[in-house]
Amino acid sequence: MELSPPPSDLTAEYEALFTSDSLQFLYELVSTFDKEVDQVLRQRVSRKAHIDLSGELPDFLESSAHIRSDPDWRVKPVPPRLQRRHVDIGDLAPCDTERFIKALQTPAEGIQVDFDDGNCPTYHNQIKGIHNVLKAVLNQLPNVPHISQGPVLMLRPRAWNMVENNMMVEGKKVPGPLFDFGLLMFHCGKILLENESGPFFYLSKVESILEARLWNKIFVWTQQKLGLPLGCIKATVLIENVLAAFEMEEILYELREHSAGLNCGIWDYSASFVNKFGHRRDFLLPDRSKYVNMEKRFLRSYMDLLVQTCHRRGALATGGMAALLLPQNTHSDSYRRVLSTVTRLKLLEIKAGVDGFMVYDLNLIEPMQKLFRLHSQGDNQLNQLRCDVTITADDLLSMPSGGVTLHGLKHNIAVGVLFINAWLSGHGHFFYKGQVEDSATAEISRSQVWQWVRHQTRLEEDHRVVSRRLVNDLTMEVMVELRPVCHSARAKQVLHTAADMFLEVVYKRDFPEFITTYLSEDHTFLSSQRCGQMEDLDLERARL
């Protein structure tokens, strides 16, 4: 095993996390499952190649029809701390100590402690974030409730596509999720269990029954290794990929001893259509700002099927995150407008039968909890079996009609550029035009631009083709608009680098599967970490 030395300001945290025992545990965890991680990643490549070569579309699996047709199996009931989670805080990167403490002081039922979508996985951020979780579990953070009394921690390690650049086992970089999960379980698992508050996880970007089976093996091995009771780990799987939507029941079945249910979101899931079928014109995804929302057939069907599947098997179904930010002036028209929009969208999810959802803005917690109390009964909605819906493959694969607007194209460019800029500055999310943006919105933004260029789509307003020249011109316009908020020469340089990298991604002949993988393996990002040049540019923290 090889491990990079600590960042200069995190020596104490590094030494607390990387003890001889924890390193031995990590080594055994990684060496036990590394080959299977490679297998599931190769299976993804093979499946994508088959889809491309055959032209086939996904359908519910014949090989696992016996699982879906068996009416008797159920997931193991979740412990009391998970039975009522109406409103969680989402996208909380725990390396942000101040926000983490504020979140722990809120009345939210849970916190999505995020090492994935809302977090930039620099070595500094991973060490700081995991150590902050450990301090929370040990009740060492100031002015927060005891771990058994505050919001429950839902720990989200990185997804399978990510690696840890600062640790190698047997000559290979360590899978990012095993690094995160291993350290969190080794240091926090037993204490969380003793306080009846975990260990609970979110699993990102799971695509198949095989990947759920691998996670279940990891859970069983870890519990045995650490002397914990079988089934104490509970995990919510995020269904963020269209292929996984056809295997939701199978995913629950594989994790039935460890399941905390399934989660549905909008942007990673929508982007997966471009990922898997983006080269096909009949899967052209229209302007997301105008034509894509949870009321559209393909997304509504996905949410209805997720709720129906979960509740039939006794599992909890959770919705996505409200990314809108409430204006500070509570008496303003804009405040009422934002609150009304969030209320309308979240009421749609409650009426669909979800048992909870997430918000980013801490000021939305209590209004959304009140909304749940008004429109549902009890701790959850497991009694809403949704027998009123029958979802077909056609429902899940039905693309919404609509075109491309100049505003939508320009907005996607801005979000893509600003996300890369945030990453190069060590942040996994930023604020733009009244909402929080993270890797999920960056994925859908760059995916749409890539697809619109690929298919030479025309703008609704003036029928101009979405071409390389047009995207270049609009990117320059975006840069001019953003330049005034760059307060140093270094900030301007990083923003220009981000724009160059964005254009590189959207002009690729073959679609890069994950923008986070692309960025984390890019020499610009890696060299900026090595040289210690991660600067807080304030751009990501400004509400533009």
Coordinates of C-alpha atoms in Angstrom, one line a residue:
M1 CA 0.0 0.0 0.0
E2 CA 1.2 3.5 -0.9
L3 CA -0.4 6.6 0.7
S4 CA 0.5 10.2 -0.1
P5 CA 1.7 12.4 2.8
P6 CA -0.9 14.7 4.4
P7 CA -1.9 18.2 3.2
S8 CA 0.2 20.7 5.1
D9 CA -2.7 21.8 7.3
L10 CA -4.2 18.4 8.1
T11 CA -1.4 16.5 9.8
A12 CA -3.4 15.8 13.0
E13 CA -6.5 14.7 11.0
Y14 CA -4.4 12.5 8.8
E15 CA -2.8 10.8 11.7
A16 CA -6.2 10.2 13.4
L17 CA -7.7 8.6 10.3
F18 CA -4.7 6.6 8.9
T19 CA -3.7 4.5 11.8
S20 CA -1.9 1.1 11.3
D21 CA -5.2 -0.7 12.0
S22 CA -7.3 1.4 9.7
L23 CA -4.7 1.0 6.9
Q24 CA -4.7 -2.7 7.4
F25 CA -8.5 -2.7 7.2
L26 CA -8.4 -0.6 4.0
Y27 CA -5.8 -2.9 2.5
E28 CA -7.9 -6.0 3.1
L29 CA -11.1 -4.3 1.9
V30 CA -9.5 -3.1 -1.4
S31 CA -7.6 -6.3 -2.1
T32 CA -10.7 -8.4 -1.5
F33 CA -13.0 -6.5 -3.8
D34 CA -10.8 -4.7 -6.3
K35 CA -11.1 -7.4 -9.0
E36 CA -14.9 -7.4 -8.7
V37 CA -15.0 -3.6 -8.9
D38 CA -13.1 -3.9 -12.2
Q39 CA -15.6 -6.5 -13.4
V40 CA -18.6 -4.3 -12.8
L41 CA -16.9 -1.4 -14.6
R42 CA -16.1 -3.6 -17.5
Q43 CA -19.6 -4.9 -17.5
R44 CA -20.8 -1.3 -17.9
V45 CA -18.5 -0.8 -21.0
S46 CA -19.7 -4.1 -22.5
R47 CA -23.3 -3.3 -21.9
K48 CA -22.9 0.1 -23.5
A49 CA -21.1 -1.4 -26.5
H50 CA -23.9 -3.9 -26.9
I51 CA -26.5 -1.2 -26.9
D52 CA -24.6 0.8 -29.5
L53 CA -23.9 -2.1 -31.8
S54 CA -27.3 -3.8 -31.6
G55 CA -29.6 -0.7 -31.4
E56 CA -31.6 -2.6 -28.7
L57 CA -33.4 -0.6 -26.0
P58 CA -33.5 -1.7 -22.4
D59 CA -36.4 -3.7 -21.0
F60 CA -37.2 -5.5 -17.8
L61 CA -35.0 -8.5 -17.5
E62 CA -36.3 -11.9 -18.3
S63 CA -33.5 -13.5 -16.3
S64 CA -34.8 -12.0 -13.1
A65 CA -38.5 -12.2 -13.8
H66 CA -38.9 -14.7 -10.9
I67 CA -37.8 -11.9 -8.5
R68 CA -40.3 -9.5 -9.8
S69 CA -43.1 -12.1 -9.9
D70 CA -42.6 -13.4 -6.4
P71 CA -45.1 -11.5 -4.2
D72 CA -43.7 -12.6 -0.8
W73 CA -40.2 -11.2 -0.3
R74 CA -39.7 -7.9 1.5
V75 CA -36.7 -5.8 2.5
K76 CA -35.8 -6.0 6.2
P77 CA -37.5 -3.1 8.1
V78 CA -35.4 -0.1 8.8
P79 CA -34.5 0.9 12.4
P80 CA -36.6 3.7 14.1
R81 CA -34.2 6.5 13.1
L82 CA -34.9 5.9 9.4
Q83 CA -38.7 5.4 9.6
R84 CA -39.4 9.2 9.4
R85 CA -37.2 11.2 7.1
H86 CA -39.5 13.7 5.5
V87 CA -36.9 16.4 4.8
D88 CA -33.2 15.7 4.6
I89 CA -30.5 18.3 3.8
G90 CA -28.9 17.4 0.5
D91 CA -25.5 17.9 -1.1
L92 CA -23.7 18.7 2.1
A93 CA -19.9 18.4 1.6
P94 CA -18.7 17.7 5.2
C95 CA -15.3 19.4 4.5
D96 CA -17.3 22.6 4.9
T97 CA -17.2 22.6 8.7
E98 CA -19.3 25.7 9.2
R99 CA -22.2 24.4 7.1
F100 CA -21.9 20.9 8.5
I101 CA -22.3 22.3 12.0
K102 CA -25.3 24.5 11.0
A103 CA -27.0 21.5 9.4
L104 CA -26.5 19.4 12.6
Q105 CA -28.3 22.2 14.5
T106 CA -31.4 22.2 12.3
P107 CA -34.6 20.2 12.8
A108 CA -34.0 18.2 9.6
E109 CA -34.6 14.5 10.0
G110 CA -31.4 13.6 8.1
I111 CA -28.3 15.0 6.3
Q112 CA -26.9 13.6 3.1
V113 CA -23.3 13.8 4.0
D114 CA -21.9 14.0 0.5
F115 CA -18.6 12.8 -0.8
D116 CA -20.0 12.5 -4.3
D117 CA -22.1 15.0 -6.3
G118 CA -21.7 18.1 -4.1
N119 CA -18.1 17.5 -3.1
C120 CA -14.8 18.0 -5.0
P121 CA -12.7 15.0 -4.0
T122 CA -9.4 16.7 -3.4
Y123 CA -7.2 14.9 -0.8
H124 CA -7.7 17.8 1.5
N125 CA -11.5 17.6 1.2
Q126 CA -11.7 13.9 1.7
I127 CA -9.5 13.9 4.8
K128 CA -11.2 17.0 6.3
G129 CA -14.7 15.7 5.5
I130 CA -14.2 12.2 6.9
H131 CA -12.6 13.6 10.0
N132 CA -15.5 16.0 10.5
V133 CA -17.9 13.1 10.3
L134 CA -15.8 11.3 12.9
K135 CA -15.9 14.4 15.2
A136 CA -19.7 14.6 14.8
V137 CA -20.0 10.9 15.7
L138 CA -17.8 11.4 18.7
N139 CA -19.8 14.5 19.7
Q140 CA -16.7 16.7 19.4
L141 CA -18.3 19.5 17.2
P142 CA -19.4 22.6 19.1
N143 CA -23.0 23.4 19.9
V144 CA -24.6 20.5 18.1
P145 CA -26.9 17.8 19.5
H146 CA -25.7 14.4 20.6
I147 CA -25.3 12.1 17.5
S148 CA -28.4 10.1 18.7
Q149 CA -30.6 13.2 18.8
G150 CA -29.6 15.4 15.8
P151 CA -30.3 14.7 12.2
V152 CA -29.3 11.2 11.2
L153 CA -26.2 11.0 9.0
M154 CA -26.7 9.4 5.5
L155 CA -23.1 9.0 4.3
R156 CA -22.7 9.1 0.5
P157 CA -19.3 7.8 -0.7
R158 CA -18.1 8.4 -4.2
A159 CA -19.5 6.3 -7.0
W160 CA -17.7 3.4 -8.8
N161 CA -16.4 5.7 -11.6
M162 CA -14.1 7.6 -9.2
V163 CA -10.7 6.6 -7.9
E164 CA -8.7 7.9 -5.0
N165 CA -5.6 9.5 -6.5
N166 CA -3.6 9.5 -3.3
M167 CA -3.7 5.8 -2.4
M168 CA -2.5 2.7 -4.2
V169 CA -2.9 -0.9 -3.3
E170 CA -0.9 -3.5 -5.1
G171 CA 0.1 -1.0 -7.8
K172 CA -3.4 0.3 -8.6
K173 CA -5.2 3.4 -7.5
V174 CA -7.9 2.6 -5.0
P175 CA -11.6 2.8 -5.9
G176 CA -12.9 6.0 -4.5
P177 CA -16.0 4.5 -2.8
L178 CA -14.0 1.8 -1.0
F179 CA -11.6 4.5 0.3
D180 CA -14.5 6.6 1.6
F181 CA -16.7 3.7 2.8
G182 CA -13.8 1.9 4.5
L183 CA -12.6 4.8 6.5
L184 CA -16.1 5.9 7.5
M185 CA -17.1 2.3 8.6
F186 CA -13.8 1.6 10.4
H187 CA -13.9 4.8 12.5
C188 CA -17.6 5.5 12.8
G189 CA -19.6 2.2 12.2
K190 CA -19.6 0.8 15.7
I191 CA -20.2 4.1 17.5
L192 CA -23.1 4.9 15.2
L193 CA -24.6 1.5 15.8
E194 CA -24.2 1.8 19.6
N195 CA -26.2 5.1 19.4
E196 CA -28.9 3.6 17.2
S197 CA -28.0 6.1 14.5
G198 CA -26.3 4.1 11.8
P199 CA -24.3 3.2 9.9
F200 CA -26.5 4.5 7.1
F201 CA -25.3 5.2 3.5
Y202 CA -26.4 6.5 0.1
L203 CA -25.0 4.6 -2.9
S204 CA -24.6 6.7 -6.0
K205 CA -24.9 5.8 -9.7
V206 CA -25.6 2.1 -9.3
E207 CA -26.5 0.7 -12.7
S208 CA -27.5 -2.9 -12.3
I209 CA -28.3 -5.9 -10.1
L210 CA -24.6 -6.9 -10.3
E211 CA -23.5 -3.7 -8.7
A212 CA -26.1 -4.0 -6.0
R213 CA -24.8 -7.5 -5.4
L214 CA -21.3 -6.3 -5.1
W215 CA -22.2 -3.7 -2.5
N216 CA -24.1 -6.3 -0.5
K217 CA -21.0 -8.5 -0.5
I218 CA -19.0 -5.5 0.7
F219 CA -21.5 -4.8 3.5
V220 CA -21.5 -8.5 4.7
W221 CA -17.6 -8.7 4.6
T222 CA -17.3 -5.4 6.5
Q223 CA -19.8 -6.3 9.2
Q224 CA -18.0 -9.6 9.8
K225 CA -14.6 -8.0 9.8
L226 CA -15.6 -5.3 12.3
G227 CA -17.7 -7.6 14.5
L228 CA -20.9 -5.9 13.7
P229 CA -24.3 -7.6 13.4
L230 CA -25.4 -8.7 9.9
G231 CA -27.8 -6.2 8.5
C232 CA -26.9 -3.2 10.6
I233 CA -25.6 -1.3 7.6
K234 CA -28.5 0.3 5.7
A235 CA -28.2 1.9 2.3
T236 CA -30.4 4.0 0.0
V237 CA -29.6 3.4 -3.6
L238 CA -29.9 6.4 -5.9
I239 CA -31.5 5.4 -9.2
E240 CA -29.6 7.8 -11.4
N241 CA -29.4 5.8 -14.5
V242 CA -32.0 4.7 -17.0
L243 CA -30.7 1.2 -17.1
A244 CA -31.1 0.9 -13.3
A245 CA -34.7 2.0 -13.6
F246 CA -35.4 -1.4 -15.3
E247 CA -33.8 -3.2 -12.4
M248 CA -35.1 -1.4 -9.3
E249 CA -36.8 -4.5 -7.9
E250 CA -33.7 -6.6 -8.4
I251 CA -31.5 -4.0 -6.8
L252 CA -33.8 -4.0 -3.7
Y253 CA -33.8 -7.8 -3.7
E254 CA -30.0 -8.0 -3.6
L255 CA -29.8 -5.5 -0.8
R256 CA -32.9 -6.7 1.1
E257 CA -31.0 -7.2 4.3
H258 CA -29.3 -3.8 4.0
S259 CA -31.8 -1.7 2.1
A260 CA -33.0 1.8 3.3
G261 CA -34.9 2.1 0.0
L262 CA -34.4 3.9 -3.3
N263 CA -34.1 7.5 -4.3
C264 CA -35.1 9.3 -7.5
G265 CA -33.6 12.6 -8.8
I266 CA -34.0 14.4 -12.1
W267 CA -30.7 15.6 -13.6
D268 CA -28.3 12.7 -13.3
Y269 CA -31.1 10.4 -14.5
S270 CA -31.9 12.6 -17.4
A271 CA -28.3 12.9 -18.4
S272 CA -28.0 9.1 -18.4
F273 CA -30.3 9.1 -21.5
V274 CA -27.6 11.1 -23.4
N275 CA -24.9 8.8 -21.9
K276 CA -26.6 5.6 -23.1
F277 CA -28.5 6.7 -26.2
G278 CA -27.3 10.3 -27.0
H279 CA -26.0 9.4 -30.5
R280 CA -29.5 8.5 -31.6
R281 CA -31.6 11.4 -32.8
D282 CA -34.8 9.8 -31.5
F283 CA -33.4 10.3 -28.0
L284 CA -32.7 14.0 -28.4
L285 CA -33.4 15.6 -25.0
P286 CA -34.9 19.1 -25.4
D287 CA -34.0 22.2 -23.5
R288 CA -34.1 21.2 -19.8
S289 CA -34.9 24.7 -18.6
K290 CA -38.2 24.7 -20.7
Y291 CA -39.2 21.2 -21.4
V292 CA -37.8 18.8 -18.8
N293 CA -39.4 18.4 -15.3
M294 CA -40.9 15.7 -13.1
E295 CA -44.3 16.2 -14.7
K296 CA -43.1 14.9 -18.1
R297 CA -44.0 11.3 -18.9
F298 CA -40.6 9.7 -18.8
L299 CA -39.7 11.3 -15.4
R300 CA -43.2 10.9 -13.8
S301 CA -43.2 7.2 -14.9
Y302 CA -39.8 6.7 -13.3
M303 CA -40.9 8.3 -10.0
D304 CA -44.2 6.4 -10.0
L305 CA -42.5 3.1 -10.7
L306 CA -39.9 3.8 -8.0
V307 CA -42.6 4.5 -5.3
Q308 CA -44.6 1.5 -6.4
T309 CA -41.6 -0.8 -6.4
C310 CA -40.4 0.3 -3.0
H311 CA -43.7 0.2 -1.2
R312 CA -44.6 -3.2 -2.6
R313 CA -41.5 -4.5 -1.0
G314 CA -41.7 -2.5 2.3
A315 CA -38.9 -0.1 1.3
L316 CA -38.8 3.7 1.6
A317 CA -38.9 5.8 -1.5
T318 CA -37.3 9.3 -1.5
G319 CA -37.4 12.1 -4.0
G320 CA -34.8 14.5 -5.2
M321 CA -33.4 17.7 -3.9
A322 CA -34.9 21.2 -4.1
A323 CA -31.9 23.2 -5.5
L324 CA -33.7 26.6 -5.3
L325 CA -32.4 29.1 -2.7
L326 CA -34.8 31.4 -0.8
P327 CA -34.0 35.1 -1.1
Q328 CA -33.1 36.7 2.2
N329 CA -36.0 39.2 2.2
T330 CA -38.9 37.0 3.5
H331 CA -41.4 39.7 2.5
S332 CA -40.3 40.1 -1.1
D333 CA -42.2 38.9 -4.2
S334 CA -39.2 36.8 -5.2
Y335 CA -39.2 35.0 -1.8
R336 CA -42.9 34.1 -2.3
R337 CA -42.3 33.0 -5.9
V338 CA -39.4 30.7 -5.0
L339 CA -41.3 29.2 -2.0
S340 CA -44.4 28.7 -4.2
T341 CA -42.3 26.9 -6.9
V342 CA -40.6 24.6 -4.4
T343 CA -43.9 23.8 -2.8
R344 CA -45.6 23.0 -6.1
L345 CA -42.8 20.6 -7.1
K346 CA -42.5 18.9 -3.8
L347 CA -46.2 18.5 -3.4
L348 CA -46.1 16.6 -6.6
E349 CA -43.7 14.2 -5.1
I350 CA -45.6 13.9 -1.8
K351 CA -48.8 13.1 -3.8
A352 CA -46.9 10.5 -5.8
G353 CA -46.2 8.7 -2.5
V354 CA -42.6 9.5 -1.6
D355 CA -41.6 9.1 2.0
G356 CA -39.2 12.1 2.0
F357 CA -37.0 14.3 -0.1
M358 CA -34.1 16.8 0.2
V359 CA -33.5 20.5 0.3
Y360 CA -30.3 22.4 0.1
D361 CA -31.4 25.7 1.6
L362 CA -31.7 25.2 5.4
N363 CA -34.5 27.8 5.5
L364 CA -36.7 25.4 3.4
I365 CA -36.6 22.6 6.0
E366 CA -39.5 23.7 8.2
P367 CA -41.8 24.9 5.4
M368 CA -41.3 21.5 3.7
Q369 CA -41.8 19.6 6.9
K370 CA -45.1 21.5 7.3
L371 CA -46.0 20.5 3.8
F372 CA -45.5 16.9 4.6
R373 CA -47.7 17.1 7.7
L374 CA -50.5 18.8 5.8
H375 CA -50.5 16.3 2.9
S376 CA -49.6 12.9 4.5
Q377 CA -50.1 10.9 7.6
G378 CA -47.7 9.2 9.9
D379 CA -43.9 8.7 9.7
N380 CA -44.0 7.6 6.0
Q381 CA -46.2 6.7 3.1
L382 CA -45.5 2.9 2.9
N383 CA -49.2 2.3 2.8
Q384 CA -49.4 4.1 -0.6
L385 CA -48.9 1.1 -2.8
R386 CA -49.6 2.9 -6.1
C387 CA -51.7 0.1 -7.5
D388 CA -53.2 2.7 -9.8
V389 CA -50.2 2.8 -12.1
T390 CA -48.8 0.3 -14.6
I391 CA -45.5 1.5 -16.0
T392 CA -44.2 0.1 -19.3
A393 CA -40.8 0.3 -21.0
D394 CA -42.3 2.8 -23.4
D395 CA -43.3 5.0 -20.5
L396 CA -39.8 5.1 -19.2
L397 CA -38.2 5.7 -22.6
S398 CA -40.6 8.3 -23.9
M399 CA -38.7 11.5 -24.6
P400 CA -40.5 14.8 -24.1
S401 CA -41.2 16.9 -27.1
G402 CA -39.6 20.3 -27.5
G403 CA -36.7 22.1 -29.0
V404 CA -33.6 24.1 -28.0
T405 CA -33.7 27.8 -26.9
L406 CA -30.9 30.3 -26.9
H407 CA -31.4 30.9 -23.2
G408 CA -31.2 27.1 -22.5
L409 CA -28.0 26.7 -24.5
K410 CA -26.3 29.6 -22.9
H411 CA -27.4 28.6 -19.4
N412 CA -26.1 25.1 -19.9
I413 CA -22.7 26.5 -21.1
A414 CA -22.5 28.8 -18.0
V415 CA -23.3 25.9 -15.6
G416 CA -20.8 23.6 -17.2
V417 CA -18.0 26.2 -17.2
L418 CA -18.7 27.3 -13.6
F419 CA -18.8 23.7 -12.4
I420 CA -15.3 23.0 -13.9
N421 CA -14.2 26.3 -12.4
A422 CA -15.4 25.2 -9.0
W423 CA -13.6 21.9 -9.3
L424 CA -10.3 23.6 -10.2
S425 CA -10.9 25.7 -7.1
G426 CA -11.5 22.7 -4.8
H427 CA -15.3 23.0 -4.6
G428 CA -18.0 20.5 -5.7
H429 CA -20.8 23.0 -6.0
F430 CA -21.5 26.6 -6.5
F431 CA -24.4 29.1 -6.6
Y432 CA -25.8 30.6 -9.8
K433 CA -28.9 32.5 -10.5
G434 CA -30.7 31.6 -7.3
Q435 CA -29.9 27.9 -6.9
V436 CA -27.2 25.5 -6.0
E437 CA -25.5 23.7 -8.9
D438 CA -23.4 20.5 -8.5
S439 CA -22.1 17.6 -10.6
A440 CA -25.7 16.5 -11.4
T441 CA -26.6 19.8 -13.1
A442 CA -23.2 19.9 -14.7
E443 CA -23.8 16.4 -16.2
I444 CA -27.1 17.4 -17.8
S445 CA -25.7 20.7 -18.9
R446 CA -22.6 19.4 -20.8
S447 CA -24.6 16.4 -22.0
Q448 CA -27.2 18.5 -23.7
V449 CA -24.6 20.8 -25.3
W450 CA -22.7 17.7 -26.6
Q451 CA -25.9 16.1 -28.0
W452 CA -27.2 19.3 -29.6
V453 CA -23.9 19.9 -31.4
R454 CA -23.8 16.2 -32.4
H455 CA -27.3 16.4 -34.0
Q456 CA -26.9 19.9 -35.3
T457 CA -30.1 20.9 -33.6
R458 CA -31.6 24.3 -34.5
L459 CA -32.6 27.0 -32.1
E460 CA -36.3 27.8 -31.7
E461 CA -35.9 31.5 -32.0
D462 CA -34.0 31.9 -35.3
H463 CA -33.3 28.4 -36.5
R464 CA -29.5 28.8 -36.1
V465 CA -27.7 25.5 -35.9
V466 CA -26.1 24.6 -32.6
S467 CA -22.6 24.4 -34.1
R468 CA -19.1 24.6 -32.8
R469 CA -18.9 28.2 -33.8
L470 CA -22.1 29.1 -32.0
V471 CA -21.1 27.3 -28.8
N472 CA -17.7 29.1 -29.0
D473 CA -19.3 32.5 -29.4
L474 CA -21.8 31.9 -26.5
T475 CA -19.0 30.7 -24.3
M476 CA -17.1 33.9 -24.9
E477 CA -20.3 35.9 -24.0
V478 CA -20.6 33.9 -20.8
M479 CA -16.9 34.7 -20.0
V480 CA -17.5 38.4 -20.5
E481 CA -20.5 38.3 -18.2
L482 CA -18.6 36.4 -15.5
R483 CA -15.3 38.3 -15.7
P484 CA -16.3 41.1 -13.3
V485 CA -16.7 38.7 -10.4
C486 CA -13.2 37.3 -10.8
H487 CA -11.3 39.3 -8.2
S488 CA -7.8 38.3 -9.1
A489 CA -5.6 37.5 -12.1
R490 CA -5.5 33.9 -10.8
A491 CA -9.3 33.7 -10.8
K492 CA -9.5 34.9 -14.3
Q493 CA -6.9 32.4 -15.4
V494 CA -8.8 29.5 -13.8
L495 CA -12.0 30.6 -15.4
H496 CA -10.4 30.6 -18.8
T497 CA -9.0 27.2 -18.2
A498 CA -12.4 25.9 -17.2
A499 CA -14.0 27.3 -20.4
D500 CA -11.3 25.6 -22.5
M501 CA -11.9 22.3 -20.6
F502 CA -15.7 22.6 -21.1
L503 CA -15.3 23.1 -24.8
E504 CA -13.0 20.1 -25.0
V505 CA -15.6 17.9 -23.3
V506 CA -18.6 19.0 -25.5
Y507 CA -16.6 18.5 -28.7
K508 CA -15.4 15.0 -28.0
R509 CA -16.2 12.5 -30.7
D510 CA -17.2 10.0 -28.1
F511 CA -19.2 11.0 -25.1
P512 CA -17.2 11.0 -21.9
E513 CA -19.3 8.9 -19.5
F514 CA -18.9 11.0 -16.4
I515 CA -17.7 14.6 -16.2
T516 CA -16.3 14.0 -12.7
T517 CA -14.2 11.1 -13.9
Y518 CA -12.9 13.3 -16.8
L519 CA -12.0 16.1 -14.4
S520 CA -10.5 14.1 -11.6
E521 CA -8.1 12.4 -14.1
D522 CA -7.2 15.6 -16.0
H523 CA -3.7 16.8 -15.6
T524 CA -4.9 20.3 -14.8
F525 CA -6.8 19.2 -11.7
L526 CA -4.1 16.7 -10.6
S527 CA -1.3 19.2 -11.0
S528 CA -3.2 21.9 -9.1
Q529 CA -3.5 19.5 -6.2
R530 CA 0.1 18.5 -6.3
C531 CA 1.3 22.1 -6.4
G532 CA -1.0 23.2 -3.6
Q533 CA -2.6 25.8 -5.8
M534 CA -6.2 25.3 -4.7
E535 CA -7.4 28.8 -4.0
D536 CA -10.7 29.9 -2.7
L537 CA -11.8 32.3 -5.5
D538 CA -15.0 33.3 -3.9
L539 CA -16.7 32.9 -7.3
E540 CA -18.4 29.7 -6.4
R541 CA -19.7 31.2 -3.2
A542 CA -21.2 34.3 -4.8
R543 CA -24.8 34.1 -5.7
L544 CA -24.6 35.3 -9.3

